[in-house]
Amino acid sequence: MSLSTTAEVEETKARNKQLIHEVLEAYPEKYAKRRAKHLGTFEEGKPDCGVKSNIKSVPGVMTIRGCAYAGSKGVVWGPIKDMIHISHGPVGCGQYSWAARRNYYIGITGVDTFVTMQFTSDFQENDIVFGGDKKLSKIMDEIQVLFPLNKGITVQSECPIGLIGDDIEAVAKAKSKQYDGKLIVPVRCEGFRGVSQSLGHHIANDTIRDWVFDKQDGKTSGFVGTPYDVAIIGDYNIGGDAWSSRILLEEMGLRVIAQWSGDGSIAELEATPKAKLNVLHCYRSMNYISRHMEEKYGIPWVEYNFFGPTKIEESLRRIASHFDDPIKEGAERVIAKYKALTQAVIDNYKPRLAGKKVMLFVGGLRPRHVIGAYEDLGMEVVGTGYEFGHNDDYQRTTHYVKDGTLIYDDVTGYEFEKFVERVQPDLVGSGIKEKYVFQKMGVPFRQMHSWDYSGPYHGYDGFAIFARDMDMAINSPVWALTKTPWKTAGKTEAAQAE
Amino acid sequence: MTQSATHVLDHFDLFRQPEYKEMLENKRKNFENPVAAEELERVREWTKTGEYREQNFARSALTVNPAKACQPLGAVFAAVGFESTLPFVHGSQGCVAYYRSHFSRHFKEPCSCVSSSMTEDAAVFGGLNNMIDGLANAHSLYKPKMISVSTTCMAEVIGDDLNAFIKTAKEKGSVPADFDVPFAHTPAFVGSHITGYDNVMKGIFEHFWDGKANTAPKLERVPNEKINFIGGFDGYTVGNLREIKRIFNLMQVGYTILGDNSDVWDTPTDGTFRMYDGGTTLEDAANAVHAKATISMQQYCTEKTLAFIGTHGQEVLALNHPVGVAATDKFLMEVSRITGKGIPEELAKERGRVVDAIADSSAHIHGKKFALYGDPDLCLGLAGFLLELGAEPTHVLATNGNKEWIERVQALFDSSPFGKNCHVYAGKDLWHMRSLLFTEPVDFLIGNTYGKFLERDTGTPLIRIGFPIFDRHHHHRYPVWGYQGAMNVLVWILDKIFDEIDKNTIVPGKTDFSFDIIR
């Protein structure tokens, strides 16, 4: 909801057009044309945001994107806590992603859980020349000796694996047989595959289908279901997000039988085909497996959004609509229970935040999902874009953004800097690579991947933290100090020295 | 519900509230198929035993929690030390996202670096077009003075030829023909980040001194009185290089810092984002050929670079990350010998102050056992300082150490009575270290942020010195070199020792004796 007048919106659109024109001028012609397709302005009533997406990044432009390995090991598989995930290839990939994503979990790390550890085959030249299959096989033997309580192993392929022709599937099968049907999952998530993290999510989803679900076919399980079983899909429990979501679902009377994949365990993944409903938070990274479970097991799935009270309320009702009256009443009970808290949070922070403008650039669901939370605090998102979104993400985004919002897909360092310089938002929400760029410019910033080491942001408990953090960023006294007082505006340093 | 709008509980406290504790316990019990408590306890205890250690040390294929990164990280570190230089990494783009994040998390600074974004088609046809387009785009957008090209393992496995690619890109007009594009092949499956640093440094000097890939005449060396200084891959580069400059200025030595990262990773927040700041000028990098000598602070970061420089008629000298009094003495005396400049009284006084500080505090450090891990040079420097303090560097471990390094560390142990019961481990990782800490406990552990997992498992207090440090702020702004650096390291160690003593004597009616106000 915006209070902007039509004239103001038209002005904004004209400014965006000019701004996009200006940044494109900095590119060589061929690539100005290519980048032009990724930059635009949302026009009310259009079915998407008017930008192309999920296309190869332009070389040399400082894309913010990662790779398929990051999507599989870093996002989908990595948080499954009782399995060991081998970063298969040279040492770096596992090293840079080691424990950095804040997928909270509980367990005895190194004994029965392994998330914040870096297991790697540390490829040497010999492994490239002669292949790494034997080494991989030996690694699994050593894991069995040293980490006997592991419940399974995944092989997260790094770039060289697919290039040197290793047969990790054969190794996985042989070793699984040797260890009495042990769960061993080979994942072909080499970093050069696809155009971003996104393909890694898809590949990882597919391996769960093929190596976890399909292996269960025909086996009996001791799982005893209830009519109220749901699985949380696509919540990575960053700073505890899945926990502050789970508590609400349980309070409304549902039984959460699995978390995918934050604080998740293999038992939970295996139980999921028994769910009555899959509730999907990060559509981008886990829509694949949700669709599969719908097709194969007939489990419906519903997207929800647990950022900010407006969307939480909407989501609780939408989830409840799949169940009978006691659950619907449960949803109303939960909404009522937290009313006082959310009102107090809004009363506390809205006066300090109302009217503030935000620019976002994040991955997954967040470029749209967090907009409601900002609006609950009276803030306005004036620009947003996806690191690795597809067109279906931009379609969904139309329900969140307002007319005239600046849209930038796979934004480059150059573009983002220029956009922020000109639009002058009160807050930028993006990642660690962007954080210090904008803070140097004197623009308040919050990391919206890691919650800047805070969180959770999901659920009612998370909303209080979100509000506090945004206030802390925008209203920090430090921003009053960024200008050197004896340097007056407009004068250069040289002029000062004269 | 315990959340409050006025006293907001975040993850530290929220999940300790009864409703969450109950929820998580039910999740574990009902859905996680947990390992039985007794079995869990049995295995947990078993991992602490000598028997486990034996099996742990017997592994030959698996690496767990290594203390090293890959070559391309060091390549980026080296490149940004030059004026307005944009590192360009040829290969998959995800790698670059990782290096940039890694450095930003340590230095709390932006890290600008681009990728040629190679994907499946490049894997089949080679990355020539990615190089051509990538150089053109990077040059147009970011207006660097130099683009330093290195590689990821993808480009290395498919065998892309940087020299030929860059030549072709220039012919196609990606960058002007005389634009500086030094390059180095930096395969991630050879060596570690320190190797990548070495390769890029060598590549840059090769470029400037030896005819810019056959596009310019080789430089004729005209010896002058200056010295070159190379810091190596160093998490304290900001503080260290500024301290070195101060020392050189005090000694009135003419110098060139080769690869000066001190400004680009310590830019001010004043309303302007500086993509480039400071750095060795390209002119200075070229003129470094004329210097009298080149001093490297880290031998294992500069093996090829120093060998290359040595063939150009200069004296080269490699130190091992000198920390402490004797190591700094040696450094200063070598600088003095090479340049003929005296060591000023001010530095002698600084030296005396560190010795004074050590004398004041040595009773608290004397005989304490330390475990230590990090890059090979850092380990040598810190182990030397610990011996100087009368402490025992009981376990010294470098995942990227080699046989020759083992001998160096052993020789260091042998040079001091405090080194008698100390052991050195090369090619081992932090899971090996875990076994060492359980089976041969020490009083303190020195290492990077990842050491906190060892601290949690084994109860060995961690003193954070190394790279990366993600969970403490701003230490990279302090030097660990020079006498001032020795003072900093001494204080960091002492602070931890005193904190531990207080922590262990803090329960009234139980351990309150020894809770002294004066120590």
PDB file of N, CA, C and O in Angstrom, chain A residues 124-184:
ATOM      1  N   GLN A 124      44.516 -33.296  -4.769  1.00  0.00           N
ATOM      2  CA  GLN A 124      45.860 -32.908  -5.186  1.00  0.00           C
ATOM      3  C   GLN A 124      45.978 -33.201  -6.686  1.00  0.00           C
ATOM      4  O   GLN A 124      45.095 -33.810  -7.279  1.00  0.00           O
ATOM      5  N   GLU A 125      47.092 -32.798  -7.245  1.00  0.00           N
ATOM      6  CA  GLU A 125      47.281 -32.961  -8.689  1.00  0.00           C
ATOM      7  C   GLU A 125      47.070 -34.412  -9.138  1.00  0.00           C
ATOM      8  O   GLU A 125      46.455 -34.671 -10.177  1.00  0.00           O
ATOM      9  N   ASN A 126      47.568 -35.338  -8.334  1.00  0.00           N
ATOM     10  CA  ASN A 126      47.406 -36.759  -8.646  1.00  0.00           C
ATOM     11  C   ASN A 126      45.953 -37.170  -8.801  1.00  0.00           C
ATOM     12  O   ASN A 126      45.619 -38.000  -9.632  1.00  0.00           O
ATOM     13  N   ASP A 127      45.105 -36.617  -7.950  1.00  0.00           N
ATOM     14  CA  ASP A 127      43.688 -36.962  -8.000  1.00  0.00           C
ATOM     15  C   ASP A 127      43.048 -36.447  -9.288  1.00  0.00           C
ATOM     16  O   ASP A 127      42.122 -37.061  -9.814  1.00  0.00           O
ATOM     17  N   ILE A 128      43.530 -35.323  -9.767  1.00  0.00           N
ATOM     18  CA  ILE A 128      43.027 -34.776 -11.034  1.00  0.00           C
ATOM     19  C   ILE A 128      43.485 -35.677 -12.183  1.00  0.00           C
ATOM     20  O   ILE A 128      42.702 -36.042 -13.067  1.00  0.00           O
ATOM     21  N   VAL A 129      44.759 -36.063 -12.127  1.00  0.00           N
ATOM     22  CA  VAL A 129      45.329 -36.826 -13.235  1.00  0.00           C
ATOM     23  C   VAL A 129      44.772 -38.252 -13.261  1.00  0.00           C
ATOM     24  O   VAL A 129      44.381 -38.756 -14.312  1.00  0.00           O
ATOM     25  N   PHE A 130      44.748 -38.890 -12.101  1.00  0.00           N
ATOM     26  CA  PHE A 130      44.366 -40.309 -12.075  1.00  0.00           C
ATOM     27  C   PHE A 130      42.917 -40.541 -11.637  1.00  0.00           C
ATOM     28  O   PHE A 130      42.453 -41.674 -11.588  1.00  0.00           O
ATOM     29  N   GLY A 131      42.213 -39.478 -11.301  1.00  0.00           N
ATOM     30  CA  GLY A 131      40.822 -39.633 -10.872  1.00  0.00           C
ATOM     31  C   GLY A 131      40.728 -39.773  -9.359  1.00  0.00           C
ATOM     32  O   GLY A 131      41.675 -40.221  -8.705  1.00  0.00           O
ATOM     33  N   GLY A 132      39.575 -39.405  -8.831  1.00  0.00           N
ATOM     34  CA  GLY A 132      39.441 -39.359  -7.380  1.00  0.00           C
ATOM     35  C   GLY A 132      38.553 -40.440  -6.785  1.00  0.00           C
ATOM     36  O   GLY A 132      38.252 -40.421  -5.588  1.00  0.00           O
ATOM     37  N   ASP A 133      38.111 -41.393  -7.610  1.00  0.00           N
ATOM     38  CA  ASP A 133      37.159 -42.391  -7.114  1.00  0.00           C
ATOM     39  C   ASP A 133      37.729 -43.264  -5.998  1.00  0.00           C
ATOM     40  O   ASP A 133      37.048 -43.556  -5.013  1.00  0.00           O
ATOM     41  N   LYS A 134      38.994 -43.669  -6.188  1.00  0.00           N
ATOM     42  CA  LYS A 134      39.596 -44.520  -5.150  1.00  0.00           C
ATOM     43  C   LYS A 134      39.722 -43.762  -3.845  1.00  0.00           C
ATOM     44  O   LYS A 134      39.479 -44.312  -2.765  1.00  0.00           O
ATOM     45  N   LYS A 135      40.118 -42.528  -3.962  1.00  0.00           N
ATOM     46  CA  LYS A 135      40.258 -41.710  -2.759  1.00  0.00           C
ATOM     47  C   LYS A 135      38.894 -41.558  -2.075  1.00  0.00           C
ATOM     48  O   LYS A 135      38.791 -41.676  -0.855  1.00  0.00           O
ATOM     49  N   LEU A 136      37.873 -41.313  -2.867  1.00  0.00           N
ATOM     50  CA  LEU A 136      36.521 -41.149  -2.317  1.00  0.00           C
ATOM     51  C   LEU A 136      36.084 -42.401  -1.569  1.00  0.00           C
ATOM     52  O   LEU A 136      35.515 -42.337  -0.475  1.00  0.00           O
ATOM     53  N   SER A 137      36.388 -43.526  -2.168  1.00  0.00           N
ATOM     54  CA  SER A 137      36.041 -44.798  -1.562  1.00  0.00           C
ATOM     55  C   SER A 137      36.761 -44.975  -0.216  1.00  0.00           C
ATOM     56  O   SER A 137      36.170 -45.364   0.799  1.00  0.00           O
ATOM     57  N   LYS A 138      38.022 -44.621  -0.194  1.00  0.00           N
ATOM     58  CA  LYS A 138      38.816 -44.705   1.035  1.00  0.00           C
ATOM     59  C   LYS A 138      38.284 -43.729   2.089  1.00  0.00           C
ATOM     60  O   LYS A 138      38.220 -44.040   3.285  1.00  0.00           O
ATOM     61  N   ILE A 139      37.892 -42.566   1.631  1.00  0.00           N
ATOM     62  CA  ILE A 139      37.353 -41.553   2.552  1.00  0.00           C
ATOM     63  C   ILE A 139      36.132 -42.117   3.279  1.00  0.00           C
ATOM     64  O   ILE A 139      35.965 -41.930   4.486  1.00  0.00           O
ATOM     65  N   MET A 140      35.297 -42.834   2.542  1.00  0.00           N
ATOM     66  CA  MET A 140      34.086 -43.382   3.168  1.00  0.00           C
ATOM     67  C   MET A 140      34.451 -44.432   4.211  1.00  0.00           C
ATOM     68  O   MET A 140      33.830 -44.507   5.273  1.00  0.00           O
ATOM     69  N   ASP A 141      35.476 -45.215   3.926  1.00  0.00           N
ATOM     70  CA  ASP A 141      35.951 -46.181   4.931  1.00  0.00           C
ATOM     71  C   ASP A 141      36.423 -45.455   6.182  1.00  0.00           C
ATOM     72  O   ASP A 141      36.116 -45.861   7.306  1.00  0.00           O
ATOM     73  N   GLU A 142      37.167 -44.394   5.971  1.00  0.00           N
ATOM     74  CA  GLU A 142      37.714 -43.663   7.123  1.00  0.00           C
ATOM     75  C   GLU A 142      36.604 -42.978   7.918  1.00  0.00           C
ATOM     76  O   GLU A 142      36.654 -42.918   9.153  1.00  0.00           O
ATOM     77  N   ILE A 143      35.588 -42.493   7.213  1.00  0.00           N
ATOM     78  CA  ILE A 143      34.438 -41.894   7.903  1.00  0.00           C
ATOM     79  C   ILE A 143      33.738 -42.950   8.772  1.00  0.00           C
ATOM     80  O   ILE A 143      33.379 -42.684   9.926  1.00  0.00           O
ATOM     81  N   GLN A 144      33.597 -44.145   8.227  1.00  0.00           N
ATOM     82  CA  GLN A 144      32.915 -45.201   8.983  1.00  0.00           C
ATOM     83  C   GLN A 144      33.663 -45.539  10.270  1.00  0.00           C
ATOM     84  O   GLN A 144      33.055 -45.847  11.292  1.00  0.00           O
ATOM     85  N   VAL A 145      34.993 -45.463  10.212  1.00  0.00           N
ATOM     86  CA  VAL A 145      35.785 -45.759  11.407  1.00  0.00           C
ATOM     87  C   VAL A 145      35.708 -44.616  12.414  1.00  0.00           C
ATOM     88  O   VAL A 145      35.431 -44.830  13.595  1.00  0.00           O
ATOM     89  N   LEU A 146      35.914 -43.411  11.931  1.00  0.00           N
ATOM     90  CA  LEU A 146      36.105 -42.285  12.847  1.00  0.00           C
ATOM     91  C   LEU A 146      34.795 -41.619  13.278  1.00  0.00           C
ATOM     92  O   LEU A 146      34.749 -40.969  14.323  1.00  0.00           O
ATOM     93  N   PHE A 147      33.747 -41.772  12.464  1.00  0.00           N
ATOM     94  CA  PHE A 147      32.467 -41.138  12.783  1.00  0.00           C
ATOM     95  C   PHE A 147      31.351 -42.173  12.689  1.00  0.00           C
ATOM     96  O   PHE A 147      30.451 -42.073  11.850  1.00  0.00           O
ATOM     97  N   PRO A 148      31.407 -43.173  13.554  1.00  0.00           N
ATOM     98  CA  PRO A 148      30.527 -44.327  13.402  1.00  0.00           C
ATOM     99  C   PRO A 148      29.044 -43.995  13.578  1.00  0.00           C
ATOM    100  O   PRO A 148      28.202 -44.786  13.146  1.00  0.00           O
ATOM    101  N   LEU A 149      28.719 -42.857  14.178  1.00  0.00           N
ATOM    102  CA  LEU A 149      27.304 -42.557  14.400  1.00  0.00           C
ATOM    103  C   LEU A 149      26.673 -41.765  13.248  1.00  0.00           C
ATOM    104  O   LEU A 149      25.510 -41.385  13.325  1.00  0.00           O
ATOM    105  N   ASN A 150      27.443 -41.552  12.180  1.00  0.00           N
ATOM    106  CA  ASN A 150      26.849 -40.830  11.055  1.00  0.00           C
ATOM    107  C   ASN A 150      25.739 -41.673  10.448  1.00  0.00           C
ATOM    108  O   ASN A 150      25.812 -42.888  10.380  1.00  0.00           O
ATOM    109  N   LYS A 151      24.694 -40.984   9.982  1.00  0.00           N
ATOM    110  CA  LYS A 151      23.529 -41.695   9.437  1.00  0.00           C
ATOM    111  C   LYS A 151      23.520 -41.713   7.921  1.00  0.00           C
ATOM    112  O   LYS A 151      22.526 -42.115   7.309  1.00  0.00           O
ATOM    113  N   GLY A 152      24.604 -41.260   7.335  1.00  0.00           N
ATOM    114  CA  GLY A 152      24.660 -41.248   5.884  1.00  0.00           C
ATOM    115  C   GLY A 152      25.720 -40.271   5.412  1.00  0.00           C
ATOM    116  O   GLY A 152      26.260 -39.491   6.203  1.00  0.00           O
ATOM    117  N   ILE A 153      26.015 -40.362   4.133  1.00  0.00           N
ATOM    118  CA  ILE A 153      27.077 -39.538   3.549  1.00  0.00           C
ATOM    119  C   ILE A 153      26.555 -38.947   2.242  1.00  0.00           C
ATOM    120  O   ILE A 153      25.894 -39.639   1.473  1.00  0.00           O
ATOM    121  N   THR A 154      26.859 -37.676   2.008  1.00  0.00           N
ATOM    122  CA  THR A 154      26.616 -37.143   0.666  1.00  0.00           C
ATOM    123  C   THR A 154      27.951 -36.729   0.062  1.00  0.00           C
ATOM    124  O   THR A 154      28.878 -36.354   0.785  1.00  0.00           O
ATOM    125  N   VAL A 155      28.018 -36.819  -1.249  1.00  0.00           N
ATOM    126  CA  VAL A 155      29.217 -36.398  -1.967  1.00  0.00           C
ATOM    127  C   VAL A 155      28.859 -35.130  -2.728  1.00  0.00           C
ATOM    128  O   VAL A 155      28.045 -35.171  -3.655  1.00  0.00           O
ATOM    129  N   GLN A 156      29.395 -34.020  -2.314  1.00  0.00           N
ATOM    130  CA  GLN A 156      29.095 -32.734  -2.939  1.00  0.00           C
ATOM    131  C   GLN A 156      30.196 -32.428  -3.942  1.00  0.00           C
ATOM    132  O   GLN A 156      31.310 -32.040  -3.568  1.00  0.00           O
ATOM    133  N   SER A 157      29.880 -32.608  -5.209  1.00  0.00           N
ATOM    134  CA  SER A 157      30.911 -32.485  -6.240  1.00  0.00           C
ATOM    135  C   SER A 157      31.331 -31.045  -6.461  1.00  0.00           C
ATOM    136  O   SER A 157      30.501 -30.161  -6.624  1.00  0.00           O
ATOM    137  N   GLU A 158      32.642 -30.842  -6.512  1.00  0.00           N
ATOM    138  CA  GLU A 158      33.188 -29.548  -6.915  1.00  0.00           C
ATOM    139  C   GLU A 158      33.576 -29.635  -8.399  1.00  0.00           C
ATOM    140  O   GLU A 158      33.613 -30.726  -8.978  1.00  0.00           O
ATOM    141  N   CYS A 159      33.897 -28.492  -8.982  1.00  0.00           N
ATOM    142  CA  CYS A 159      34.111 -28.419 -10.440  1.00  0.00           C
ATOM    143  C   CYS A 159      34.877 -29.583 -11.071  1.00  0.00           C
ATOM    144  O   CYS A 159      34.428 -30.144 -12.071  1.00  0.00           O
ATOM    145  N   PRO A 160      36.047 -29.958 -10.529  1.00  0.00           N
ATOM    146  CA  PRO A 160      36.831 -30.944 -11.281  1.00  0.00           C
ATOM    147  C   PRO A 160      36.122 -32.289 -11.473  1.00  0.00           C
ATOM    148  O   PRO A 160      36.374 -32.968 -12.471  1.00  0.00           O
ATOM    149  N   ILE A 161      35.238 -32.672 -10.568  1.00  0.00           N
ATOM    150  CA  ILE A 161      34.689 -34.028 -10.607  1.00  0.00           C
ATOM    151  C   ILE A 161      34.053 -34.326 -11.965  1.00  0.00           C
ATOM    152  O   ILE A 161      34.335 -35.347 -12.595  1.00  0.00           O
ATOM    153  N   GLY A 162      33.212 -33.418 -12.427  1.00  0.00           N
ATOM    154  CA  GLY A 162      32.530 -33.629 -13.699  1.00  0.00           C
ATOM    155  C   GLY A 162      33.453 -33.484 -14.893  1.00  0.00           C
ATOM    156  O   GLY A 162      33.134 -33.940 -15.987  1.00  0.00           O
ATOM    157  N   LEU A 163      34.584 -32.829 -14.679  1.00  0.00           N
ATOM    158  CA  LEU A 163      35.492 -32.585 -15.807  1.00  0.00           C
ATOM    159  C   LEU A 163      36.466 -33.734 -16.016  1.00  0.00           C
ATOM    160  O   LEU A 163      36.942 -33.960 -17.121  1.00  0.00           O
ATOM    161  N   ILE A 164      36.782 -34.455 -14.945  1.00  0.00           N
ATOM    162  CA  ILE A 164      37.779 -35.527 -15.080  1.00  0.00           C
ATOM    163  C   ILE A 164      37.110 -36.881 -15.258  1.00  0.00           C
ATOM    164  O   ILE A 164      37.799 -37.900 -15.362  1.00  0.00           O
ATOM    165  N   GLY A 165      35.788 -36.902 -15.283  1.00  0.00           N
ATOM    166  CA  GLY A 165      35.084 -38.149 -15.590  1.00  0.00           C
ATOM    167  C   GLY A 165      35.012 -39.146 -14.452  1.00  0.00           C
ATOM    168  O   GLY A 165      34.896 -40.347 -14.677  1.00  0.00           O
ATOM    169  N   ASP A 166      35.037 -38.671 -13.224  1.00  0.00           N
ATOM    170  CA  ASP A 166      34.879 -39.581 -12.086  1.00  0.00           C
ATOM    171  C   ASP A 166      33.465 -40.160 -12.065  1.00  0.00           C
ATOM    172  O   ASP A 166      32.512 -39.512 -12.486  1.00  0.00           O
ATOM    173  N   ASP A 167      33.363 -41.377 -11.528  1.00  0.00           N
ATOM    174  CA  ASP A 167      32.057 -42.034 -11.438  1.00  0.00           C
ATOM    175  C   ASP A 167      31.653 -42.138  -9.969  1.00  0.00           C
ATOM    176  O   ASP A 167      31.743 -43.199  -9.349  1.00  0.00           O
ATOM    177  N   ILE A 168      31.211 -41.024  -9.418  1.00  0.00           N
ATOM    178  CA  ILE A 168      30.887 -41.007  -7.991  1.00  0.00           C
ATOM    179  C   ILE A 168      29.647 -41.847  -7.694  1.00  0.00           C
ATOM    180  O   ILE A 168      29.481 -42.337  -6.582  1.00  0.00           O
ATOM    181  N   GLU A 169      28.784 -41.999  -8.682  1.00  0.00           N
ATOM    182  CA  GLU A 169      27.584 -42.834  -8.479  1.00  0.00           C
ATOM    183  C   GLU A 169      28.002 -44.284  -8.240  1.00  0.00           C
ATOM    184  O   GLU A 169      27.454 -44.955  -7.352  1.00  0.00           O
ATOM    185  N   ALA A 170      28.975 -44.752  -9.014  1.00  0.00           N
ATOM    186  CA  ALA A 170      29.452 -46.125  -8.837  1.00  0.00           C
ATOM    187  C   ALA A 170      30.067 -46.314  -7.457  1.00  0.00           C
ATOM    188  O   ALA A 170      29.831 -47.325  -6.786  1.00  0.00           O
ATOM    189  N   VAL A 171      30.842 -45.325  -7.041  1.00  0.00           N
ATOM    190  CA  VAL A 171      31.462 -45.413  -5.713  1.00  0.00           C
ATOM    191  C   VAL A 171      30.367 -45.461  -4.642  1.00  0.00           C
ATOM    192  O   VAL A 171      30.405 -46.290  -3.726  1.00  0.00           O
ATOM    193  N   ALA A 172      29.377 -44.593  -4.792  1.00  0.00           N
ATOM    194  CA  ALA A 172      28.299 -44.528  -3.802  1.00  0.00           C
ATOM    195  C   ALA A 172      27.568 -45.874  -3.716  1.00  0.00           C
ATOM    196  O   ALA A 172      27.301 -46.377  -2.614  1.00  0.00           O
ATOM    197  N   LYS A 173      27.267 -46.431  -4.859  1.00  0.00           N
ATOM    198  CA  LYS A 173      26.538 -47.704  -4.863  1.00  0.00           C
ATOM    199  C   LYS A 173      27.365 -48.818  -4.230  1.00  0.00           C
ATOM    200  O   LYS A 173      26.868 -49.591  -3.397  1.00  0.00           O
ATOM    201  N   ALA A 174      28.633 -48.897  -4.622  1.00  0.00           N
ATOM    202  CA  ALA A 174      29.497 -49.961  -4.097  1.00  0.00           C
ATOM    203  C   ALA A 174      29.652 -49.849  -2.586  1.00  0.00           C
ATOM    204  O   ALA A 174      29.572 -50.849  -1.858  1.00  0.00           O
ATOM    205  N   LYS A 175      29.833 -48.625  -2.137  1.00  0.00           N
ATOM    206  CA  LYS A 175      30.063 -48.438  -0.702  1.00  0.00           C
ATOM    207  C   LYS A 175      28.775 -48.671   0.093  1.00  0.00           C
ATOM    208  O   LYS A 175      28.801 -49.184   1.205  1.00  0.00           O
ATOM    209  N   SER A 176      27.663 -48.283  -0.493  1.00  0.00           N
ATOM    210  CA  SER A 176      26.399 -48.503   0.173  1.00  0.00           C
ATOM    211  C   SER A 176      26.171 -50.002   0.370  1.00  0.00           C
ATOM    212  O   SER A 176      25.732 -50.455   1.426  1.00  0.00           O
ATOM    213  N   LYS A 177      26.510 -50.752  -0.644  1.00  0.00           N
ATOM    214  CA  LYS A 177      26.366 -52.201  -0.571  1.00  0.00           C
ATOM    215  C   LYS A 177      27.288 -52.769   0.504  1.00  0.00           C
ATOM    216  O   LYS A 177      26.875 -53.572   1.346  1.00  0.00           O
ATOM    217  N   GLN A 178      28.550 -52.287   0.464  1.00  0.00           N
ATOM    218  CA  GLN A 178      29.536 -52.767   1.439  1.00  0.00           C
ATOM    219  C   GLN A 178      29.081 -52.490   2.882  1.00  0.00           C
ATOM    220  O   GLN A 178      29.314 -53.302   3.770  1.00  0.00           O
ATOM    221  N   TYR A 179      28.430 -51.333   3.084  1.00  0.00           N
ATOM    222  CA  TYR A 179      28.001 -50.976   4.433  1.00  0.00           C
ATOM    223  C   TYR A 179      26.491 -51.221   4.619  1.00  0.00           C
ATOM    224  O   TYR A 179      25.760 -50.364   5.132  1.00  0.00           O
ATOM    225  N   ASP A 180      26.030 -52.369   4.181  1.00  0.00           N
ATOM    226  CA  ASP A 180      24.659 -52.838   4.463  1.00  0.00           C
ATOM    227  C   ASP A 180      23.575 -51.841   4.077  1.00  0.00           C
ATOM    228  O   ASP A 180      22.668 -51.552   4.875  1.00  0.00           O
ATOM    229  N   GLY A 181      23.672 -51.318   2.896  1.00  0.00           N
ATOM    230  CA  GLY A 181      22.613 -50.418   2.429  1.00  0.00           C
ATOM    231  C   GLY A 181      22.689 -49.030   3.014  1.00  0.00           C
ATOM    232  O   GLY A 181      21.695 -48.295   3.008  1.00  0.00           O
ATOM    233  N   LYS A 182      23.838 -48.667   3.498  1.00  0.00           N
ATOM    234  CA  LYS A 182      24.020 -47.324   4.061  1.00  0.00           C
ATOM    235  C   LYS A 182      23.617 -46.261   3.041  1.00  0.00           C
ATOM    236  O   LYS A 182      23.838 -46.403   1.842  1.00  0.00           O
ATOM    237  N   LEU A 183      23.027 -45.193   3.569  1.00  0.00           N
ATOM    238  CA  LEU A 183      22.607 -44.088   2.706  1.00  0.00           C
ATOM    239  C   LEU A 183      23.832 -43.297   2.244  1.00  0.00           C
ATOM    240  O   LEU A 183      24.496 -42.644   3.049  1.00  0.00           O
ATOM    241  N   ILE A 184      24.140 -43.391   0.961  1.00  0.00           N
ATOM    242  CA  ILE A 184      25.236 -42.605   0.395  1.00  0.00           C
ATOM    243  C   ILE A 184      24.717 -41.928  -0.872  1.00  0.00           C
ATOM    244  O   ILE A 184      24.217 -42.588  -1.774  1.00  0.00           O
TER     245      ILE A 184
END
